[in-house]
Short mmCIF file of C-alpha atoms in Angstrom, two decimals:
data_model
loop_
_atom_site.label_atom_id
_atom_site.label_comp_id
_atom_site.label_asym_id
_atom_site.label_seq_id
_atom_site.Cartn_x
_atom_site.Cartn_y
_atom_site.Cartn_z
CA MET V 271 -23.96 -11.40 -5.65
CA THR V 272 -24.15 -7.90 -4.26
CA LEU V 273 -21.96 -7.22 -0.49
CA SER V 274 -22.72 -4.50 1.50
CA PRO V 275 -20.77 -1.97 1.99
CA LYS V 276 -20.58 -2.48 5.82
CA HIS V 277 -18.71 -5.56 4.93
CA LEU V 278 -16.42 -3.61 2.80
CA PHE V 279 -15.91 -1.13 4.80
CA TRP V 280 -12.58 -1.89 6.76
CA PRO V 281 -10.77 -4.52 5.04
CA LEU V 282 -10.88 -1.71 2.30
CA LEU V 283 -10.13 1.89 4.14
CA CYS V 284 -7.41 -0.47 6.37
CA GLY V 285 -5.55 -2.12 2.77
CA ILE V 286 -4.78 1.51 0.85
CA LEU V 287 -4.02 3.75 3.75
CA ALA V 288 -2.07 1.22 6.17
CA VAL V 289 0.23 0.45 2.92
CA ALA V 290 0.70 4.36 2.36
CA THR V 291 1.83 4.17 5.99
CA LEU V 292 3.48 1.81 5.89
CA VAL V 293 5.96 2.39 3.23
CA ILE V 294 6.34 5.64 4.50
CA ALA V 295 7.51 4.45 7.61
CA LEU V 296 10.06 1.96 6.82
CA ARG V 297 11.85 4.47 4.93
CA PRO V 298 14.45 6.27 6.92
CA PRO V 299 14.32 10.18 5.95
CA LYS V 300 18.17 11.11 6.05
CA VAL V 301 18.64 13.71 7.65
CA LYS V 302 21.61 16.44 8.03
CA VAL V 303 22.90 19.35 10.49
CA VAL V 304 22.96 23.00 9.07
CA GLU V 305 24.80 24.63 11.46
CA LYS V 306 24.59 28.43 12.10
CA THR V 307 26.18 31.22 13.38
CA ILE V 308 24.26 34.34 13.52
CA GLU V 309 26.26 37.42 14.84
CA VAL V 310 24.33 39.57 17.14
CA PRO V 311 25.18 43.43 16.46
CA VAL V 312 25.02 43.95 20.23
CA GLU V 313 28.54 44.15 21.55
CA LYS V 314 29.97 41.20 19.10
CA GLU V 315 27.53 38.07 21.10
CA VAL V 316 26.80 34.70 19.07
CA VAL V 317 24.08 32.97 19.30
CA LYS V 318 23.94 29.97 17.88
CA VAL V 319 21.83 27.94 16.55
CA VAL V 320 21.68 24.37 15.06
CA GLU V 321 18.67 23.58 12.57
CA LYS V 322 18.45 19.29 11.79
CA ILE V 323 16.83 19.70 8.15
CA VAL V 324 15.17 16.06 7.23
CA GLU V 325 15.73 15.21 3.35
CA VAL V 326 12.53 13.18 2.46
CA GLU V 327 12.83 11.25 -1.35
CA LYS V 328 10.64 10.48 -3.09
CA GLU V 329 7.71 7.60 -2.34
CA PRO V 330 8.01 4.80 -4.44
CA GLU V 331 4.49 3.15 -5.16
CA PRO V 332 3.17 0.89 -2.20
CA ARG V 333 4.39 -2.77 -2.93
CA LEU V 334 3.56 -4.12 0.91
CA GLY V 335 1.57 -6.43 2.13
CA ILE V 336 -0.24 -5.48 5.33
CA SER V 337 -1.26 -6.73 8.60
CA SER V 338 -4.92 -8.14 8.65
CA ASP V 339 -5.22 -7.15 11.61
CA LEU V 340 -3.74 -2.95 11.43
CA ASP V 341 -6.39 -0.54 12.62
CA LEU V 342 -6.15 2.78 11.63
CA ARG V 343 -8.75 3.96 14.22
CA GLU V 344 -5.75 3.95 17.19
CA THR V 345 -3.13 5.55 16.65
CA SER V 346 0.11 7.64 18.87
CA LYS V 347 -1.01 11.29 17.31
CA GLY V 348 -4.27 11.37 19.18
CA PHE V 349 -6.15 12.29 16.44
CA SER V 350 -9.69 11.09 16.07
CA PHE V 351 -10.30 8.96 12.72
CA SER V 352 -13.64 8.71 11.14
CA SER V 353 -14.60 7.30 8.10
CA ARG V 354 -16.88 5.82 5.53
CA LEU V 355 -17.52 3.59 2.78
CA GLU V 356 -18.93 4.79 -0.54
CA VAL V 357 -19.75 2.03 -3.38
CA GLU V 358 -21.00 3.19 -6.94
CA ASN V 359 -21.11 1.03 -10.31
CA GLY V 360 -17.84 0.94 -12.31
CA GLY V 361 -16.89 -0.79 -15.73
CA LEU V 362 -16.24 -3.96 -16.74
CA ALA V 363 -13.35 -5.27 -13.47
CA SER V 364 -10.73 -5.96 -16.36
CA VAL V 365 -11.19 -2.04 -16.88
CA GLU V 366 -11.75 -1.37 -13.06
CA ARG V 367 -8.14 -2.41 -11.81
CA ARG V 368 -6.27 -1.00 -14.45
CA ASP V 369 -7.70 3.12 -13.56
CA VAL V 370 -6.37 4.63 -9.66
CA ARG V 371 -9.19 6.41 -9.46
CA ALA V 372 -11.52 3.30 -9.14
CA TYR V 373 -10.12 1.92 -6.00
CA ARG V 374 -8.68 4.86 -3.95
CA SER V 375 -9.39 6.65 -0.17
CA GLU V 376 -8.80 10.43 0.61
CA HIS V 377 -7.83 11.12 4.24
CA ILE V 378 -8.40 15.09 5.25
CA LEU V 379 -6.77 16.00 8.31
CA ARG V 380 -9.74 18.60 10.39
CA VAL V 381 -7.23 20.97 12.94
CA ARG V 382 -8.35 23.56 15.51
CA ILE V 383 -6.33 26.35 15.89
CA PRO V 384 -7.65 27.36 18.89
CA ARG V 385 -7.01 30.85 20.95
CA ALA V 386 -4.33 32.84 22.91
CA ALA V 387 -6.21 32.74 26.60
CA HIS V 388 -5.93 36.82 27.68
CA THR V 389 -7.46 37.07 30.88
CA MET V 390 -6.66 36.50 34.59
CA GLU V 391 -9.49 33.78 34.58
CA GLU V 392 -8.42 32.21 32.12
CA LEU V 393 -4.50 32.30 33.03
CA GLU V 394 -5.41 30.51 36.10
CA LYS V 395 -7.31 27.82 34.20
CA ALA V 396 -3.75 26.46 33.54
CA SER V 397 -2.07 27.60 36.78
CA PRO V 398 -4.52 28.81 39.68
CA GLN V 399 -2.54 30.87 41.57
CA LEU V 400 -0.97 33.44 38.94
CA GLY V 401 -3.01 35.85 40.42
CA SER V 402 -2.16 35.41 43.56
CA LEU V 403 1.72 34.86 43.27
CA LEU V 404 1.75 38.37 41.42
CA PRO V 405 -0.66 39.87 42.22
CA GLY V 406 0.43 43.00 40.69
CA LEU V 407 0.30 41.28 36.87
CA GLU V 408 -3.81 41.97 36.20
CA PRO V 409 -3.89 44.86 36.41
CA LEU V 410 -1.70 45.13 33.24
CA LEU V 411 -3.33 42.85 31.47
CA ALA V 412 -6.27 45.37 30.92
CA SER V 413 -3.39 46.27 27.83
CA ALA V 414 -2.03 43.04 27.46
CA SER V 415 -1.95 42.55 23.58
CA VAL V 416 -1.69 38.97 22.21
CA SER V 417 1.44 38.30 20.62
CA GLY V 418 2.29 38.03 16.83
CA PHE V 419 4.08 35.46 17.46
CA PHE V 420 1.04 33.71 18.68
CA GLU V 421 -0.66 33.56 15.55
CA LYS V 422 3.21 32.83 13.78
CA LEU V 423 3.55 29.25 16.01
CA TYR V 424 -0.13 27.84 14.95
CA ALA V 425 0.76 29.34 11.87
CA ASN V 426 4.63 27.40 11.53
CA LYS V 427 2.12 24.24 13.64
CA THR V 428 -0.40 23.82 10.54
CA GLY V 429 2.33 24.37 7.72
CA ARG V 430 4.06 21.74 9.26
CA LEU V 431 1.15 19.55 8.93
CA ARG V 432 0.50 20.68 5.07
CA GLU V 433 3.66 18.56 4.42
CA LYS V 434 3.20 15.84 6.48
CA ALA V 435 -0.28 15.15 5.91
CA GLY V 436 0.27 12.46 4.01
CA GLN V 437 2.33 11.08 6.76
CA LEU V 438 0.22 9.85 9.32
CA GLY V 439 3.95 8.27 11.08
CA SER V 440 5.70 12.25 10.93
CA LEU V 441 2.43 14.15 12.33
CA LEU V 442 3.15 16.42 15.20
CA THR V 443 0.88 14.76 17.58
CA SER V 444 -2.16 16.04 19.12
CA HIS V 445 -0.46 17.20 22.22
CA ASN V 446 2.55 18.49 20.40
CA PHE V 447 0.22 20.75 18.31
CA PHE V 448 -1.42 21.85 20.95
CA ASP V 449 1.05 22.84 23.32
CA CYS V 450 0.80 26.88 24.02
CA GLN V 451 -2.20 28.02 25.56
CA THR V 452 -0.98 32.11 24.86
CA MET V 453 1.58 34.41 24.29
CA LEU V 454 1.04 38.22 25.42
CA ASP V 455 2.28 41.05 24.82
CA ILE V 456 3.15 43.20 28.49
CA THR V 457 3.09 46.67 29.89
CA ALA V 458 4.06 47.72 32.88
CA GLU V 459 3.40 51.00 33.92
CA ASN V 460 7.38 51.75 33.82
CA GLY V 461 7.38 50.91 30.49
CA ARG V 462 9.26 47.30 31.36
CA LYS V 463 7.57 44.97 28.20
CA ILE V 464 7.52 41.45 29.28
CA PHE V 465 6.77 38.03 27.29
CA LEU V 466 4.10 35.95 28.75
CA LEU V 467 3.66 32.39 27.50
CA GLN V 468 1.57 29.60 28.68
CA GLY V 469 2.01 25.75 27.82
CA ASP V 470 3.40 22.51 29.42
CA MET V 471 7.54 21.78 29.68
CA ASP V 472 9.65 19.48 27.43
CA VAL V 473 13.44 18.72 28.52
CA VAL V 474 16.66 19.86 26.35
CA SER V 475 19.82 18.44 27.85
CA ASP V 476 22.39 20.00 25.88
CA GLY V 477 25.85 21.61 26.17
CA SER V 478 29.26 22.10 28.08
CA ASP V 479 32.14 23.07 29.95
CA GLY V 480 35.35 22.27 30.10
CA ASP V 481 36.14 25.17 32.76
CA ARG V 482 33.55 24.74 34.68
CA LEU V 483 32.56 20.42 34.25
CA PRO V 484 36.16 18.63 33.09
CA THR V 485 34.67 15.72 32.55
CA MET V 486 31.55 13.82 31.16
CA PRO V 487 30.33 10.47 30.54
CA SER V 488 31.51 8.39 27.91
CA GLU V 489 28.49 7.28 26.91
CA ILE V 490 28.23 11.45 26.29
CA VAL V 491 31.86 12.33 24.53
CA ASN V 492 30.94 9.31 22.39
CA SER V 493 27.53 10.08 21.53
CA THR V 494 26.73 11.53 17.94
CA HIS V 495 23.60 12.89 19.11
CA TYR V 496 23.97 15.42 21.82
CA GLN V 497 24.93 19.11 21.37
CA PRO V 498 28.35 20.53 23.27
CA THR V 499 27.10 23.75 22.54
CA THR V 500 24.06 26.00 23.47
CA SER V 501 22.98 29.23 21.95
CA TYR V 502 24.07 30.95 25.23
CA GLY V 503 27.38 31.58 25.07
CA TRP V 504 30.66 33.05 26.67
CA ALA V 505 34.88 33.35 25.89
CA LYS V 506 36.26 30.52 28.06
CA VAL V 507 38.14 31.53 31.09
CA GLY V 508 39.58 28.50 31.75
CA ARG V 509 42.49 26.23 30.80
CA THR V 510 41.32 22.76 31.33
CA PRO V 511 39.76 21.43 27.61
CA ASN V 512 36.48 21.36 27.04
CA PRO V 513 35.53 17.02 28.17
CA LEU V 514 33.40 16.59 24.17
CA ILE V 515 36.54 17.70 22.12
CA ALA V 516 37.98 14.09 23.12
CA GLY V 517 35.29 12.86 21.02
CA TYR V 518 34.91 15.27 18.02
CA GLU V 519 39.39 14.50 17.80
CA ARG V 520 37.83 10.55 17.94
CA ARG V 521 34.80 10.99 15.34
CA LEU V 522 37.34 13.71 12.69
CA GLU V 523 40.16 10.62 12.73
CA VAL V 524 37.74 7.96 12.34
CA ALA V 525 36.06 10.24 9.02
CA ARG V 526 39.12 11.48 7.64
CA SER V 527 40.69 6.75 7.47
CA GLU V 528 37.47 6.95 5.07
CA LEU V 529 38.62 9.14 3.18
CA GLN V 530 41.58 7.12 2.77
CA ASP V 531 39.51 4.03 2.01
CA SER V 532 39.96 2.80 -1.70
CA SER V 533 36.62 1.13 -1.04
CA VAL V 534 34.59 4.08 0.25
CA SER V 535 31.93 5.69 -2.23
CA ALA V 536 32.42 9.04 -3.86
CA GLU V 537 28.91 10.00 -2.63
CA ARG V 538 29.90 8.46 1.50
CA LYS V 539 33.22 10.69 1.04
CA ASP V 540 30.92 13.75 -0.16
CA TRP V 541 29.25 13.41 2.57
CA VAL V 542 32.93 12.93 5.14
CA ARG V 543 34.51 15.46 4.33
CA SER V 544 30.37 18.05 4.71
CA ARG V 545 30.76 16.96 8.21
CA ILE V 546 34.91 17.42 8.35
CA ASP V 547 34.05 21.12 7.26
CA GLY V 548 30.89 22.00 8.97
CA VAL V 549 30.64 19.80 12.07
CA LEU V 550 34.03 18.88 13.28
CA LEU V 551 37.04 21.22 12.71
CA PRO V 552 33.89 24.20 13.34
CA GLY V 553 33.26 22.20 16.80
CA ILE V 554 36.24 21.93 17.87
CA GLU V 555 37.30 25.21 17.46
CA GLU V 556 34.16 26.11 19.89
CA MET V 557 34.79 24.76 21.97
CA LYS V 558 38.44 25.34 22.04
CA ARG V 559 36.87 29.14 22.25
CA ARG V 560 33.85 29.04 24.38
CA SER V 561 31.81 27.62 27.43
CA PHE V 562 28.16 27.24 27.35
CA LEU V 563 25.37 26.45 29.67
CA ILE V 564 25.16 22.75 30.76
CA ALA V 565 21.54 21.81 31.01
CA GLU V 566 21.82 18.85 33.43
CA TYR V 567 23.54 21.24 35.90
CA ASP V 568 21.72 25.83 34.47
CA PRO V 569 18.56 26.23 35.10
CA PHE V 570 16.87 27.84 31.65
CA ILE V 571 14.17 28.37 29.49
CA VAL V 572 14.26 27.52 25.57
CA ILE V 573 12.23 30.05 23.62
CA PRO V 574 11.17 29.26 19.99
CA MET V 575 13.93 30.10 17.33
CA ASN V 576 12.17 32.96 15.24
CA ILE V 577 11.63 34.31 18.00
CA ILE V 578 14.96 34.54 19.25
CA LEU V 579 16.71 35.72 16.08
CA ASP V 580 13.52 38.69 15.37
CA ARG V 581 14.89 42.13 15.56
CA ARG V 582 11.54 44.05 14.85
CA ASP V 583 8.95 42.92 18.19
CA PRO V 584 10.59 44.74 20.46
CA PHE V 585 8.41 41.81 22.98
CA GLY V 586 10.44 39.32 21.55
CA PRO V 587 12.53 37.69 24.30
CA LYS V 588 16.46 36.42 23.24
CA VAL V 589 19.91 34.37 24.29
CA GLY V 590 20.53 36.41 27.93
CA ASP V 591 17.19 38.00 28.81
CA TYR V 592 15.07 36.82 32.31
CA ALA V 593 12.45 34.73 32.84
CA VAL V 594 10.51 33.56 35.68
CA VAL V 595 9.38 30.06 35.01
CA VAL V 596 5.59 29.85 37.45
CA HIS V 597 4.48 26.43 38.52
CA LYS V 598 2.03 25.15 41.17
CA GLY V 599 2.59 27.74 43.23
CA VAL V 600 6.60 28.06 43.24
CA LEU V 601 8.46 30.93 41.23
CA TYR V 602 11.97 29.88 39.40
CA PRO V 603 14.28 32.73 38.28
CA ALA V 604 16.17 31.45 35.14
CA ILE V 605 17.23 32.94 31.82
CA VAL V 606 16.60 32.07 28.52
CA GLY V 607 19.60 29.69 27.03
CA ASP V 608 18.59 27.98 24.19
CA ALA V 609 17.02 28.61 20.48
CA GLY V 610 15.04 25.64 19.61
CA PRO V 611 12.12 24.73 16.69
CA THR V 612 9.95 27.48 15.60
CA PHE V 613 6.32 24.94 15.46
CA LYS V 614 7.03 23.77 19.49
CA VAL V 615 7.34 25.65 22.69
CA GLY V 616 8.18 24.69 26.47
CA GLU V 617 10.98 23.35 27.30
CA ALA V 618 13.73 24.28 30.23
CA SER V 619 17.17 23.28 31.05
CA LEU V 620 17.16 19.03 32.34
CA ARG V 621 17.72 21.17 35.69
CA MET V 622 14.62 22.41 35.81
CA ALA V 623 12.19 20.11 34.87
CA ARG V 624 14.30 17.46 37.53
CA GLN V 625 13.19 20.95 40.05
CA ILE V 626 9.66 20.38 39.37
CA ASP V 627 9.81 16.19 38.84
CA PRO V 628 13.03 14.36 39.92
CA LYS V 629 12.00 11.38 37.21
CA SER V 630 12.86 14.39 33.93
CA SER V 631 15.11 12.62 31.37
CA PRO V 632 15.01 13.74 27.51
CA TYR V 633 12.77 10.81 26.83
CA TRP V 634 10.38 12.00 30.20
CA ARG V 635 8.05 15.47 30.19
CA PRO V 636 7.97 16.99 33.63
CA VAL V 637 5.24 18.41 33.36
CA SER V 638 2.65 17.37 30.53
CA ASP V 639 -0.56 20.22 31.17
CA LEU V 640 -0.40 23.54 30.16
CA THR V 641 -0.03 24.98 32.78
CA VAL V 642 4.13 26.18 33.25
CA THR V 643 3.53 29.79 32.71
CA TYR V 644 6.92 31.07 31.34
CA LEU V 645 7.88 35.31 32.54
CA CYS V 646 10.53 36.70 30.01
CA PHE V 647 12.29 40.31 31.01
CA PRO V 648 13.00 41.39 27.20
CA GLY V 649 16.27 43.43 27.06
CA THR V 650 17.54 42.44 30.19
CA ALA V 651 20.60 40.50 28.84
CA GLU V 652 23.93 41.07 30.48
CA LYS V 653 26.83 42.13 27.90
CA PRO V 654 29.10 40.60 27.52
CA HIS V 655 27.68 36.87 28.38
CA ARG V 656 29.23 35.69 31.03
CA PRO V 657 29.03 31.99 33.20
CA PRO V 658 25.91 31.46 35.03
CA ASP V 659 25.58 33.32 39.10
CA TYR V 660 22.35 31.99 40.31
CA GLU V 661 21.94 34.04 43.17
CA PHE V 662 22.67 37.14 40.65
CA TRP V 663 19.69 35.61 38.39
CA ARG V 664 18.17 35.40 41.13
CA GLN V 665 18.32 39.13 42.91
CA ARG V 666 17.94 40.47 39.00
CA CYS V 667 15.17 38.38 38.65
CA ALA V 668 13.39 39.86 41.70
CA GLU V 669 14.01 42.93 41.03
CA LEU V 670 12.44 42.53 37.25
CA LEU V 671 9.25 41.59 39.44
CA GLU V 672 9.44 44.98 41.43
CA GLU V 673 8.75 46.28 38.44
CA ILE V 674 4.80 44.49 37.58
CA GLY V 675 3.88 44.83 40.73
CA GLY V 676 5.90 42.42 42.75
CA VAL V 677 4.80 38.82 44.97
CA ALA V 678 3.10 38.14 47.00
CA ALA V 679 3.36 38.36 50.93
CA GLY V 680 5.65 36.37 51.67
CA THR V 681 6.71 34.86 48.60
CA GLU V 682 10.57 34.42 47.97
CA LEU V 683 11.74 33.25 45.06
CA PHE V 684 13.53 29.38 44.14
CA ARG V 685 16.76 29.44 44.92
CA TRP V 686 19.50 27.70 42.53
CA GLU V 687 22.25 25.34 44.20
CA ASN V 688 25.27 24.85 42.51
CA THR V 689 25.00 21.38 42.13
CA LEU V 690 28.11 20.50 39.77
CA PRO V 691 31.32 19.03 41.34
CA PRO V 692 33.82 20.61 43.00
CA PRO V 693 36.80 20.94 40.85
CA PRO V 694 39.49 17.92 40.85
CA GLU V 695 42.40 19.16 43.26
CA ALA V 696 45.18 20.27 41.96
#
């Protein structure tokens, strides 16, 4: 009896791909955190970048059962799924079942690389009021050029897709792949450089400062995921200890007790030592000496790490540079406060996110569409870095906007209020 391709189609395809997908999904990757400290030569400002490296072991041969109702047409990654069955005549079943080529599936992921928006008409498809809010911007676009970082961003994205192509659960979602509408290098008549980026807005929730916030919730103090530092930091000015030191010291005590435990494996002890020497001790010392932005209270944006560290492109924003975030007719003054992944853009602090959408959290982005415009002013960071002064930031951002034609009549920059709790009475 001959079975038609129609009857064989989904059981065959789902069976093959689902096995591989489930094996990969059920094997948690090892994650190690590598902290890199890069000293910037200008007045010895230190930019700290935390990079998460995922090590994936070689996958074993699939040996798991699969769910009978698994449908690969429905994925959470946002890509459409099309397939077909090809049937050909073969040899004896006893021979074919030993030939891996006789029963196989091939997966091809096809993506389109977007082009960058360049004209005001294209920019206003994302930010409808941009031209009216900043009337001097459109004339400058005639001589603007697409940033080389735009091409690099999508090269990083496709490189990551290529690396993870066989691991459907690890792929970038279509949302995160298409997260950047444009990056433009713009020069004002007076020579002022502007880096314009359009995208969505995700949330960062890191940072700590004992001088301004001496206590933090226990779930943050004891969290192994919360990062106590941001790339923007300054020499500590007060004597109040950073509240996150206590959590680090408790973890240090636990780690040292593990080293004394004879039942702990040598491999585990090696990892614990690397954790002590590479994370806990350096982290404690840094928190004793320096203060950082606090994402819940300070308005700042995040720029990809490769842009932050680039020393050749004069349009690349750096830590501490002033920035103006434009969304739904409001101009928000900010600074570049942290470095992010090289394969995604569009991140801001929890403070800014909640101003745009009060429901925002580390798990709820305030803006999903590509409707946020980030205007960065390279080379404007104050040296040395200092504690946040929101009114001074607002004044400097207003001055920088004047250099590119100013804002529309009746328009003012948003004024940030200090929402930090008052310091305890002595």
